[in-house]
Amino acid sequence: MSFFKVPVNPDTEHLLCKFNAHLIELNTLVTIIPLSGASSVLDMETWCTDWDEFLKNFGACQTEATEKHIALPLTAAVGAKGDKCITAYPRMQDAIVITRKEAIEYVKKMEEERQAAEEEEEHTRKAEEEEVARKTAEAEEVSRKTTEVEDLTHKTMKKPLALAHFSLCCHWVRILTFAHTVGFAFLKISEPHIPRSNAAHEQDARLTKVKSFLDNQKRPTDLSDEGFETFVLYAVKFFVFNNNLWRKHSQAHDDLGHKGVFSI
């Protein structure tokens, strides 16, 4: 004796089990629709994939039921849940497209900023290298010119000034000997105050510079290389004795035999 009064169709029982499994899946999909602000693109893509798979399986279940003349318990509640998912699906697709577009733009912006930072860093590095090269070249040029000036000064002062001072010192000894022999001395006569031209004042300044140069043998800072050479050639015509500037006189040189000088 059977519990059921009518025979049980195995196909109906199997199909109803599949339908109930689909209903459980539908309830899950309705519950987890990821349209909130906290939902990620991955969550929405996963939901859409699951919904597409559900629709395919649920549609196949209905088709099979129709072919086998089996009535499925399609209630209004089941339809409402399905409609809710169908409405959410296109909205979710749009959200995925927008989010992906924003992500692409963000990645592009970050890449542009990275490239700009690298270019700025490269520009800064090249500018620093050029500045270092420029300063190095300037230092080398200053060193080269300084060496040239020192060599020129050394060559100019080594021979003319050394020989001139030695010769003038010998001349001075001879002059003092001669003066003592003939019985006269050199007198320093004060000059009266006479109005003088600018050229005369410039000459006085030049003689003062000559005396300072002969005293300390330091090159005047306001002279170029060419001007210094001319200045040295002029300065060797003088010498300092008893803090007075003396100059060799050409006529006295001829008359006294390398003994002629006069005070400046």
Tab-separated table of N, CA and C in Angstrom, residues 121-140:
chain	number	residue	atom	x	y	z
A	121	GLU	N	62.912	65.483	-12.441
A	121	GLU	CA	64.120	65.007	-11.768
A	121	GLU	C	65.303	64.971	-12.732
A	122	GLU	N	65.040	64.526	-13.965
A	122	GLU	CA	66.114	64.492	-14.972
A	122	GLU	C	66.577	65.903	-15.326
A	123	HIS	N	65.599	66.815	-15.455
A	123	HIS	CA	65.941	68.210	-15.751
A	123	HIS	C	66.781	68.813	-14.629
A	124	THR	N	66.373	68.540	-13.382
A	124	THR	CA	67.125	69.054	-12.234
A	124	THR	C	68.529	68.473	-12.203
A	125	ARG	N	68.624	67.167	-12.487
A	125	ARG	CA	69.944	66.516	-12.481
A	125	ARG	C	70.860	67.118	-13.548
A	126	LYS	N	70.304	67.316	-14.766
A	126	LYS	CA	71.111	67.899	-15.836
A	126	LYS	C	71.515	69.335	-15.496
A	127	ALA	N	70.579	70.100	-14.898
A	127	ALA	CA	70.900	71.473	-14.518
A	127	ALA	C	72.013	71.504	-13.479
A	128	GLU	N	71.949	70.582	-12.508
A	128	GLU	CA	72.998	70.523	-11.493
A	128	GLU	C	74.331	70.123	-12.110
A	129	GLU	N	74.302	69.162	-13.045
A	129	GLU	CA	75.540	68.756	-13.712
A	129	GLU	C	76.121	69.902	-14.529
A	130	GLU	N	75.242	70.647	-15.238
A	130	GLU	CA	75.719	71.791	-16.023
A	130	GLU	C	76.296	72.871	-15.117
A	131	GLU	N	75.648	73.081	-13.944
A	131	GLU	CA	76.152	74.092	-13.008
A	131	GLU	C	77.521	73.692	-12.460
A	132	VAL	N	77.649	72.403	-12.124
A	132	VAL	CA	78.942	71.911	-11.630
A	132	VAL	C	80.008	72.046	-12.714
A	133	ALA	N	79.641	71.684	-13.963
A	133	ALA	CA	80.594	71.795	-15.064
A	133	ALA	C	80.989	73.252	-15.301
A	134	ARG	N	79.985	74.160	-15.191
A	134	ARG	CA	80.281	75.583	-15.404
A	134	ARG	C	81.222	76.122	-14.330
A	135	LYS	N	80.929	75.779	-13.071
A	135	LYS	CA	81.780	76.243	-11.983
A	135	LYS	C	83.178	75.642	-12.079
A	136	THR	N	83.245	74.371	-12.492
A	136	THR	CA	84.551	73.733	-12.659
A	136	THR	C	85.346	74.425	-13.752
A	137	ALA	N	84.663	74.729	-14.875
A	137	ALA	CA	85.340	75.417	-15.974
A	137	ALA	C	85.804	76.809	-15.541
A	138	GLU	N	84.948	77.516	-14.785
A	138	GLU	CA	85.335	78.841	-14.301
A	138	GLU	C	86.537	78.752	-13.367
A	139	ALA	N	86.503	77.753	-12.479
A	139	ALA	CA	87.631	77.584	-11.555
A	139	ALA	C	88.912	77.258	-12.310
A	140	GLU	N	88.792	76.394	-13.332
A	140	GLU	CA	89.973	76.050	-14.134
A	140	GLU	C	90.489	77.276	-14.888
